[in-house]
XYZ file of C-alpha atoms in Angstrom:
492
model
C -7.077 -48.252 35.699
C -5.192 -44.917 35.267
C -7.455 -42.018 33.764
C -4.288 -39.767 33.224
C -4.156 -38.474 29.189
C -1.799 -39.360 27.461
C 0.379 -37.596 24.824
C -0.547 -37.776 21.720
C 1.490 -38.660 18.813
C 1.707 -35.129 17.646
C 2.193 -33.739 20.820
C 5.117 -36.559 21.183
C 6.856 -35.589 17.977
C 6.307 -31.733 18.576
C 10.015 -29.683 18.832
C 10.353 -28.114 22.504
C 12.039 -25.399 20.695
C 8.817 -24.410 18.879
C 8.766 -20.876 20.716
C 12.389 -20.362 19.769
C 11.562 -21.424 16.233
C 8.609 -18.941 15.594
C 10.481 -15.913 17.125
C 13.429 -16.412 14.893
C 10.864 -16.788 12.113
C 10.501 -13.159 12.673
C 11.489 -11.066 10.344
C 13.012 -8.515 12.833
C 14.659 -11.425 14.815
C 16.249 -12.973 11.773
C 17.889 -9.085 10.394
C 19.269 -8.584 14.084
C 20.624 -12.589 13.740
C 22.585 -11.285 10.335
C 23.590 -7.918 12.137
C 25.394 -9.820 15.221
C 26.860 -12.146 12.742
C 28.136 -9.440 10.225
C 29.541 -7.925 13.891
C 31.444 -10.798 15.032
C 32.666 -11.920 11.150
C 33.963 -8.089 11.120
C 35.440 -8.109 14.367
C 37.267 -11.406 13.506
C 38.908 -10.034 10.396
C 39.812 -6.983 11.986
C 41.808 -8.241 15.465
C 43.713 -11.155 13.802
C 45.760 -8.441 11.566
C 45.279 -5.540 13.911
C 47.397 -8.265 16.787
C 49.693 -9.796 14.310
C 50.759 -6.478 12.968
C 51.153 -5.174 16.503
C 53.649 -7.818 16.960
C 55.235 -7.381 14.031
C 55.737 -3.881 15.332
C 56.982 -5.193 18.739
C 59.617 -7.646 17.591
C 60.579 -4.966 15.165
C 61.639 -2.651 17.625
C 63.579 -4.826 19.982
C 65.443 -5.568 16.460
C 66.241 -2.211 16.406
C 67.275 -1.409 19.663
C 69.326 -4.736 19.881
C 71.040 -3.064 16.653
C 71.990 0.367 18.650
C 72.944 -1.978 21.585
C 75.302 -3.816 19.366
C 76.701 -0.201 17.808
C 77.290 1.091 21.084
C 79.204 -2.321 22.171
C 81.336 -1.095 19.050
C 82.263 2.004 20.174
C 83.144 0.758 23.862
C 85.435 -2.212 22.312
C 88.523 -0.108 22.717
C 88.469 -1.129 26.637
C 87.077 -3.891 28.047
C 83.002 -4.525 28.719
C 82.764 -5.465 32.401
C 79.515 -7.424 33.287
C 77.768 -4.538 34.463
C 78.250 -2.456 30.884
C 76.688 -5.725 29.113
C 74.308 -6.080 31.721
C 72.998 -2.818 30.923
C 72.890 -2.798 27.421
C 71.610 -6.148 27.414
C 68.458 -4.358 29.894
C 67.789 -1.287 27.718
C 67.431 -3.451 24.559
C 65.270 -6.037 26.621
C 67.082 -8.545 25.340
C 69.351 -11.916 26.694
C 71.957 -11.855 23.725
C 72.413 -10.232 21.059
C 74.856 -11.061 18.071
C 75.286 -10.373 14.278
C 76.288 -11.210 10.812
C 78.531 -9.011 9.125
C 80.775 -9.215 5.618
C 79.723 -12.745 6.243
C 81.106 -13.033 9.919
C 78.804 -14.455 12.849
C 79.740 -12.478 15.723
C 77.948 -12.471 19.299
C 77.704 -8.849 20.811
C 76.120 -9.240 23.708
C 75.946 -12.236 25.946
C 74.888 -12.801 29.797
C 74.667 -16.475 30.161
C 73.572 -20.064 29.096
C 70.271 -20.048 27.339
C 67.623 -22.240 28.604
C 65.061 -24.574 27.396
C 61.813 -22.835 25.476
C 63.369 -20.971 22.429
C 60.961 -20.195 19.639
C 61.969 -18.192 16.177
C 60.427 -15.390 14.453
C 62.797 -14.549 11.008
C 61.139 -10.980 10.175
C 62.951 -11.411 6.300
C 60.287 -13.984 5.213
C 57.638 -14.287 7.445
C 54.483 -13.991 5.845
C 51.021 -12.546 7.036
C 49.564 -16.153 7.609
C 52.660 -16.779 9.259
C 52.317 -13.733 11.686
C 48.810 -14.427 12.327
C 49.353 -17.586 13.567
C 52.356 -16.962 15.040
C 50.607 -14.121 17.441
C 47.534 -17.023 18.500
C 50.591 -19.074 19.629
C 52.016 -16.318 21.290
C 48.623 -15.874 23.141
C 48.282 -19.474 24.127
C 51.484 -19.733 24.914
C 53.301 -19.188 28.914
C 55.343 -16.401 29.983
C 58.715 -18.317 30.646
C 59.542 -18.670 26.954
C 62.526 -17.159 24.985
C 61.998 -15.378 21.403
C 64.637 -15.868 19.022
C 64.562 -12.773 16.494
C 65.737 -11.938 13.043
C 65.718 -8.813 11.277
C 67.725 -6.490 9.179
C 67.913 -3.520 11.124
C 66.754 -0.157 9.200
C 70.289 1.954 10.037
C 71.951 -1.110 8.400
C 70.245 -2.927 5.653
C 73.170 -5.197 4.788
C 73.709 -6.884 8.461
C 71.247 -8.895 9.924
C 70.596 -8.534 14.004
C 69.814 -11.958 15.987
C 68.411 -11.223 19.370
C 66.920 -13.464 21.770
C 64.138 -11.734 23.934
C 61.930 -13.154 26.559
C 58.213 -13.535 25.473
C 56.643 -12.871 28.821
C 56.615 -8.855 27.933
C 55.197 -9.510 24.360
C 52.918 -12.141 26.035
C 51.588 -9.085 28.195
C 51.416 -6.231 26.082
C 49.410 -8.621 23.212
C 47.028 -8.715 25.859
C 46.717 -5.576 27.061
C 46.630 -4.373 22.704
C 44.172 -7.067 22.423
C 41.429 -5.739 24.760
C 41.999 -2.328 23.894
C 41.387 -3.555 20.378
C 38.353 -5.451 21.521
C 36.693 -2.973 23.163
C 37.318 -0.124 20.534
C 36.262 -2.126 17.749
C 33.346 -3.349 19.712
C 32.142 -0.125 20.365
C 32.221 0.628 16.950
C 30.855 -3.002 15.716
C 27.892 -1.263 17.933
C 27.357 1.703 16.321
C 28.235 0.675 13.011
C 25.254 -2.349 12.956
C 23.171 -0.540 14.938
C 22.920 1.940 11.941
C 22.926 -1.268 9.652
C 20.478 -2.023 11.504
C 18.268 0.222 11.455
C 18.617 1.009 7.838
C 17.581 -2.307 6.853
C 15.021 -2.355 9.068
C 13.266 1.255 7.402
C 14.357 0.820 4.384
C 13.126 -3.340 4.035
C 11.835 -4.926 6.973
C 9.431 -2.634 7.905
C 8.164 -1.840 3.918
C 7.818 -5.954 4.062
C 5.963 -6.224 7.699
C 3.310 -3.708 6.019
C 2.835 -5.837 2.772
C 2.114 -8.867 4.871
C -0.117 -6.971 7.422
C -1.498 -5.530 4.224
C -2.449 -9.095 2.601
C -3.211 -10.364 5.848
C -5.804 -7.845 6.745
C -7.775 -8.024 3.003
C -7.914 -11.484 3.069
C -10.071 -11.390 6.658
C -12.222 -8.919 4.359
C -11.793 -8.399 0.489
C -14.765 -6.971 -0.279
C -14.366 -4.178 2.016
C -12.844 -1.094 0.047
C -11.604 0.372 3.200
C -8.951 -2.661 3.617
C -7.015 -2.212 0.346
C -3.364 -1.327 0.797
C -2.315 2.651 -0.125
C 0.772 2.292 -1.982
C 3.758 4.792 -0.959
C 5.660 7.347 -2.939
C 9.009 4.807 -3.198
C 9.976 3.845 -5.887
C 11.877 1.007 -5.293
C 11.291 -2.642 -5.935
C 9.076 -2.968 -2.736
C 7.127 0.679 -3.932
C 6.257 -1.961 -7.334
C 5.638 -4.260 -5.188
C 3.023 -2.033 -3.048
C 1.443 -0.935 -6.155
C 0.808 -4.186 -7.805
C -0.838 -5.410 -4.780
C -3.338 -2.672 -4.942
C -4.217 -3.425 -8.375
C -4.542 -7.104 -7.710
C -6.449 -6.245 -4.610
C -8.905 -3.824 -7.148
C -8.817 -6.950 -9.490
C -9.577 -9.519 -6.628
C -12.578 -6.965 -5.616
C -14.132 -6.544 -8.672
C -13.849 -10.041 -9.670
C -15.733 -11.103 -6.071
C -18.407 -8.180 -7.140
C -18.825 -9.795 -11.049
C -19.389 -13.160 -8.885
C -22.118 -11.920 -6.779
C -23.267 -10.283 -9.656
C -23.277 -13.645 -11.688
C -24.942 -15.680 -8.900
C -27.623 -12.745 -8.834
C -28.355 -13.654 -12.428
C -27.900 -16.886 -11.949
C -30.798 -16.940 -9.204
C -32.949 -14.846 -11.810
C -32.239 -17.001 -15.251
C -33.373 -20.201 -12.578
C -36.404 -18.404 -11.748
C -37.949 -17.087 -15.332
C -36.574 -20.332 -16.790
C -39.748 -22.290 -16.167
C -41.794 -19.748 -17.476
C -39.423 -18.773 -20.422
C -39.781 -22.383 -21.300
C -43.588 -22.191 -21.664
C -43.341 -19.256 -24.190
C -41.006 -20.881 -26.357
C -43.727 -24.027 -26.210
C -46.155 -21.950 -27.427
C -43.887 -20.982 -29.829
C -42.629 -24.048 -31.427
C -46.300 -24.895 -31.721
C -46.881 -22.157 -34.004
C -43.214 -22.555 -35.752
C -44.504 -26.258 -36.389
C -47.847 -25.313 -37.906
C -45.596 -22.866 -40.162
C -43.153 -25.627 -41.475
C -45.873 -27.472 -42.757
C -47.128 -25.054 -44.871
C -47.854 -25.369 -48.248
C -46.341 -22.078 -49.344
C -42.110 -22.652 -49.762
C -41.014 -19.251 -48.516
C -43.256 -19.507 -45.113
C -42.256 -23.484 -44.878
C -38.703 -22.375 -45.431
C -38.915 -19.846 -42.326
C -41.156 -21.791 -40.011
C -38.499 -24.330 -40.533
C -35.808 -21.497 -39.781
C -37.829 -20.673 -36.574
C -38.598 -24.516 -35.491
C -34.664 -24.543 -35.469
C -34.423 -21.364 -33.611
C -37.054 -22.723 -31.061
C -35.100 -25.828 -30.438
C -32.524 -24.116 -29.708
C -33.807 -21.367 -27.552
C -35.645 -25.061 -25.572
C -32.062 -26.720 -25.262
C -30.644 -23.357 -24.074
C -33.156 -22.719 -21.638
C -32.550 -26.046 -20.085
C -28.818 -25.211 -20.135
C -29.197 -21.876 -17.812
C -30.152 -24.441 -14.887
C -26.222 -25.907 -14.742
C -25.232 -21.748 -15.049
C -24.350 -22.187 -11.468
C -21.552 -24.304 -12.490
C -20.163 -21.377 -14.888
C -19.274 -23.876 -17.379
C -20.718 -25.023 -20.945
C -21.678 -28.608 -20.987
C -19.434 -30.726 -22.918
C -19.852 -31.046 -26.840
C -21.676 -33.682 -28.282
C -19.548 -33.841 -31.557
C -20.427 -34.640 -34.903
C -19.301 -33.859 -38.769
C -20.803 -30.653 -40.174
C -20.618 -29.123 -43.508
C -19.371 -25.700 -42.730
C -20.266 -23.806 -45.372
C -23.657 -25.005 -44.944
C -23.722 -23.997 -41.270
C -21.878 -20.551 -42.137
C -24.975 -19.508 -44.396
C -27.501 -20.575 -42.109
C -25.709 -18.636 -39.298
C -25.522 -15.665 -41.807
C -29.415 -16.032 -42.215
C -30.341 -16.060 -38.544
C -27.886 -12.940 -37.789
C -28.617 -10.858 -40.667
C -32.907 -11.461 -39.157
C -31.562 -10.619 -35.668
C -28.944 -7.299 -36.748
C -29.624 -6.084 -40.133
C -28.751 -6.206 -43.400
C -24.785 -6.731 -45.312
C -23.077 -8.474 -47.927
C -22.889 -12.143 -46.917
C -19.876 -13.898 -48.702
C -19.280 -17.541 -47.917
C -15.906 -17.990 -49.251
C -15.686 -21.486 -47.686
C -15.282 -24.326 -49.804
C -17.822 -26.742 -49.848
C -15.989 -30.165 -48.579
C -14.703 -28.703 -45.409
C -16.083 -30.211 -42.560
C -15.771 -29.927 -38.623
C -15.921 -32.112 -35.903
C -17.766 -29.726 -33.603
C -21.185 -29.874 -31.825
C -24.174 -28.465 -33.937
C -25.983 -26.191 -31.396
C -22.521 -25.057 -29.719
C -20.356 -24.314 -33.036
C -23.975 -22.477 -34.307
C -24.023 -20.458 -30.987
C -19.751 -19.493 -31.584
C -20.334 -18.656 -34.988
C -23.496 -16.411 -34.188
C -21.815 -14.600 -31.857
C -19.121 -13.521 -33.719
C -21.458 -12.650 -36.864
C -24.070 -10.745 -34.679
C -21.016 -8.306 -33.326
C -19.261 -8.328 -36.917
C -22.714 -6.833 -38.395
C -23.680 -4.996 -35.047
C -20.248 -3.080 -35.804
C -21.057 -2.176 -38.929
C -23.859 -0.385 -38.303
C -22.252 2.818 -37.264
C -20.761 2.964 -40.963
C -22.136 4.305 -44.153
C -21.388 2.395 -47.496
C -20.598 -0.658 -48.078
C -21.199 -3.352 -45.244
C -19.750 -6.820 -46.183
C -19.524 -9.645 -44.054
C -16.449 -12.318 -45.354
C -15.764 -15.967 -43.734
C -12.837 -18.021 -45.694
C -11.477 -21.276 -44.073
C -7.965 -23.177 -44.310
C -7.611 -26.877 -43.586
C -4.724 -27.262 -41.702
C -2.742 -30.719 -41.699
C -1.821 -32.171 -37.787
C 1.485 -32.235 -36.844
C 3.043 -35.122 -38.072
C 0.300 -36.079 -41.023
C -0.126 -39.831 -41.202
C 1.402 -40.692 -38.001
C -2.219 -41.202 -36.204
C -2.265 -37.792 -35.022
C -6.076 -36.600 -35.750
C -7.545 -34.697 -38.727
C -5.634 -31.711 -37.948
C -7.690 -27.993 -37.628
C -9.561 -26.153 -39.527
C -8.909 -22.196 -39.003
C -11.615 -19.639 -39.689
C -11.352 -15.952 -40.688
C -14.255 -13.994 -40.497
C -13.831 -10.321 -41.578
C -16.270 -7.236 -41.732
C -15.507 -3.710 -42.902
C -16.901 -2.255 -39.571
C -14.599 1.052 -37.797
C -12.784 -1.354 -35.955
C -12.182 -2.294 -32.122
C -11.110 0.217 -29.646
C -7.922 0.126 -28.415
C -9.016 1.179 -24.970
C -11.280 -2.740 -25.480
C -8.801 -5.087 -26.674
C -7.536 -5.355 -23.377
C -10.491 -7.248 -22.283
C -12.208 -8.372 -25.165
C -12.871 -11.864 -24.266
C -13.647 -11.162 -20.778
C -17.481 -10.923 -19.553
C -19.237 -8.056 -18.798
C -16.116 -6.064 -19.501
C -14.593 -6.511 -23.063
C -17.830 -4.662 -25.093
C -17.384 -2.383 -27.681
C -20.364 -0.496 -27.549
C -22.529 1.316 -25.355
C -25.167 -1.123 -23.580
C -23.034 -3.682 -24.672
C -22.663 -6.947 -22.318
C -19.541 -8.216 -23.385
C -20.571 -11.803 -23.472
C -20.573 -12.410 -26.903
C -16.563 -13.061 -27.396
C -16.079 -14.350 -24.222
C -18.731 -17.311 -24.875
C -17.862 -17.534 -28.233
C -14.116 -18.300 -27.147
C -15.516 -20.568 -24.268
C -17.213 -22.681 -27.281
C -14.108 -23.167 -29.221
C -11.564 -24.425 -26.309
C -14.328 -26.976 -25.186
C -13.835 -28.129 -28.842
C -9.986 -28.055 -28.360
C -9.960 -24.864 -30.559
C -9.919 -20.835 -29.234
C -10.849 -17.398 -30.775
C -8.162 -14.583 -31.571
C -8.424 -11.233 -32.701
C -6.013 -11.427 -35.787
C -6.066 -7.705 -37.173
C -8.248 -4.493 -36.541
C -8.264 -1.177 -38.199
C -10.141 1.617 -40.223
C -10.497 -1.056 -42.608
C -12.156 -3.691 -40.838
C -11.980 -6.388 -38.273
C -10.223 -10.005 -38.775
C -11.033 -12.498 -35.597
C -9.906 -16.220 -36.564
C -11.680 -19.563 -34.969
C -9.890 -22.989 -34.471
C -11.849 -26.027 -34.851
C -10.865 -29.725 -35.037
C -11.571 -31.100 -38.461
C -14.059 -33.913 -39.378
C -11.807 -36.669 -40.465
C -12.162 -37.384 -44.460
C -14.591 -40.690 -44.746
């Protein structure tokens, strides 16, 4: 039984050009692939004119000198040609015959024999460039035995027309010998010209590009260390923009990884008082129920305050053990009154922050469909940093929640109970500009000094587990105006 391994499927269905694949993945390799390309394209457009114009030229001139040929057969017609006079003219012009049309007559000039097979035409009056070009490739393929009929209006005599039959061999060579001077000029300069191309797009893009991805490539092996963050240039260019927005994601990435470790470090703490923490507020709900059942109203009214408070504080403590998840838990929902639950947030923040003007302007039958403990927590939030803001002001200090029912999309088409949107105003100094920015994110949007930031960014946490969200609607010398989304109880 053979031991040999053998391929695997992978290795079976693996390209052999793989190493030819990843080096023209290259950045480098793939500008010097355009360069040569741009090269030959350019090269290409320049020789097929450059050739057919040269013969152009060519045919041109043994048009002409057939013409002076055919004028100096004029002046010798007094006496008779012999064969060696048309011989001769017939060599200086380079041609085999030569004849002409004029006032209408066809008249042969110049003539030293029969004609033989291989005669192509070239009429110079209506040839076009496409016609030249391809023309000259036939010439080039063609042999050196052929004859080349031509015909052209000379320039000394616009009104005759000159028909002269060359041999091609001589046009034949000196297309060649044209074409790799051509070649070899324009190469050279093909050479120097991308080389410069080159090396422009290499300094001015390729290289800028290498250093962004060597840039990503070596933060991501290490993001938290400082010393790996890319230095942006002074261009200011699309790829400069580009350089500088990586360094502010790559300060964003960092100090998002630091707010993590700084989250699981609290996390790790909150798990380990939690236990303890819970014990206190045992104690405490013992006390808060001996309160409630007390036979004076005003201390049974706030022992039953605290009892809820206590329960609370319990269900919260128990929470902080999922805080490794970084997520609420979801809402147990149920219809409440909220202009009940407005007032007793009120109470509870105006205990916790100090004293304002509380003015539930809520009517009475609005309801929500939110979770008690969750939609108490959102609402206390915002109330504690409504009144909290207010203390740095003298006067007045009013504290304002109204509420609109808002109709789903589509009313009576089984689309839900629609929203209800809160406003809750204060008269505070305003929010910062410098904050808004970050107003709902932790640990960073806090208005004041000691501040956590958590508030908002729980309170807005809250209301899109309920389907809702928290906005800052207005925010001035005259006082703040954020606005809370809730889903509506339905009407029963």
């Amino acid at each position: 039984m053979s031991t040999d391994p053998s391929p695997s499927d992978d290795d079976a269905h693996r390209p052999v050009n793989a190493p030819l694949a990843g080096a023209l993945a290259n950045l480098r390799a793939q500008l010097l692939i355009v360069t040569l390309s741009l090269m030959a394209v350019g090269l290409v457009l320049v020789y097929f004119p450059a050739a057919a114009s040269f013969r152009l030229q060519w045919m041109t001139d043994r048009a002409e000198a057939a013409h002076l040929a055919a004028l100096a057969a004029d002046v010798a017609r007094g006496g008779a040609l012999g064969e060696e006079e048309v011989r001769a003219l017939l060599m200086g012009a380079d041609a085999v015959a030569v004849a002409r049309v004029r006032d209408g007559m066809n008249e042969l000039v110049l003539y030293s024999g029969p004609i033989g097979e291989g005669l192509v035409e070239s009429d110079l009056r209506s040839a076009t460039w496409l016609t030249h070009i391809r023309d000259t490739v036939d010439t080039l393929n063609a042999s050196d035995n052929r004859l080349l009929r031509i015909r052209a209006h000379p320039a000394g005599a616009p009104g005759e027309l000159i028909d002269v039959i060359v041999r091609e061999g001589p046009l034949h060579e000196a297309l060649r010998s044209f074409s790799r001077r051509l070649l070899l000029y324009a190469s050279i300069a093909a050479i120097v010209v991308g080389a410069v191309l080159y090396c422009a797009l290499f300094f001015l893009f390729v290289r800028p590009m290498r250093r962004l991805a060597g840039a990503m490539t070596h933060f991501r092996e290490d993001p938290a260390d400082p010393a790996r963050m890319i230095r942006p240039g002074a261009a200011r260019n699309e790829i400069g923009q580009a350089e500088h927005e990586l360094a502010r994601m790559q300060a964003d990435v960092r100090q998002a990884l630091l707010q993590r470790e700084r989250l699981a470090a609290l996390g790790g703490a909150v798990a380990r008082i939690n236990h303890d923490l819970r014990n206190v507020l045992a104690s405490a709900q013992l006390v808060s129920d001996r309160l409630a059942m007390d036979d004076d109203d005003r201390v049974r009214g706030m022992g039953e305050r605290l009892v809820r408070a206590v329960d609370r504080g319990v269900r919260l403590c128990e929470a902080t053990l999922q805080f490794g998840r970084a997520e609420e838990s979801a809402p147990v929902r149920q219809p409440i009154n909220l202009q009940t639950l407005l007032d007793e947030v009120a109470g509870d923040a105006i205990l916790a922050e100090g004293e304002v003007i509380w003015s539930n302007e809520v009517g009475a039958d609005i309801r929500i469909d939110a979770d008690p403990d969750q939609a108490h927590r959102l609402l206390l939030n915002l109330c504690r940093n409504a009144i909290q803001a207010m203390q740095v002001i003298e006067g007045e200090r009013r504290l304002t929640a109204r509420a609109t029912p808002v109709p789903p999309v589509g009313a009576g088409s089984g689309q839900g109970a629609g929203e209800v949107w809160l406003e809750i105003s204060d008269t505070g100094p305003g929010v910062p500009a410098k904050a808004r920015e970050r107003l709902f994110q932790a640990f960073s949007g806090s208005t004041r000094r000691g501040g956590t930031g958590l508030g908002l960014s729980i309170a807005r946490e809250l209301a899109r587990a309920h389907g809702g969200d928290v906005d800052l609607v207005s925010t001035g010398a005259a006082g703040t105006i954020f606005s809370v989304r809730l889903p509506a109880a339905a009407q029963g």
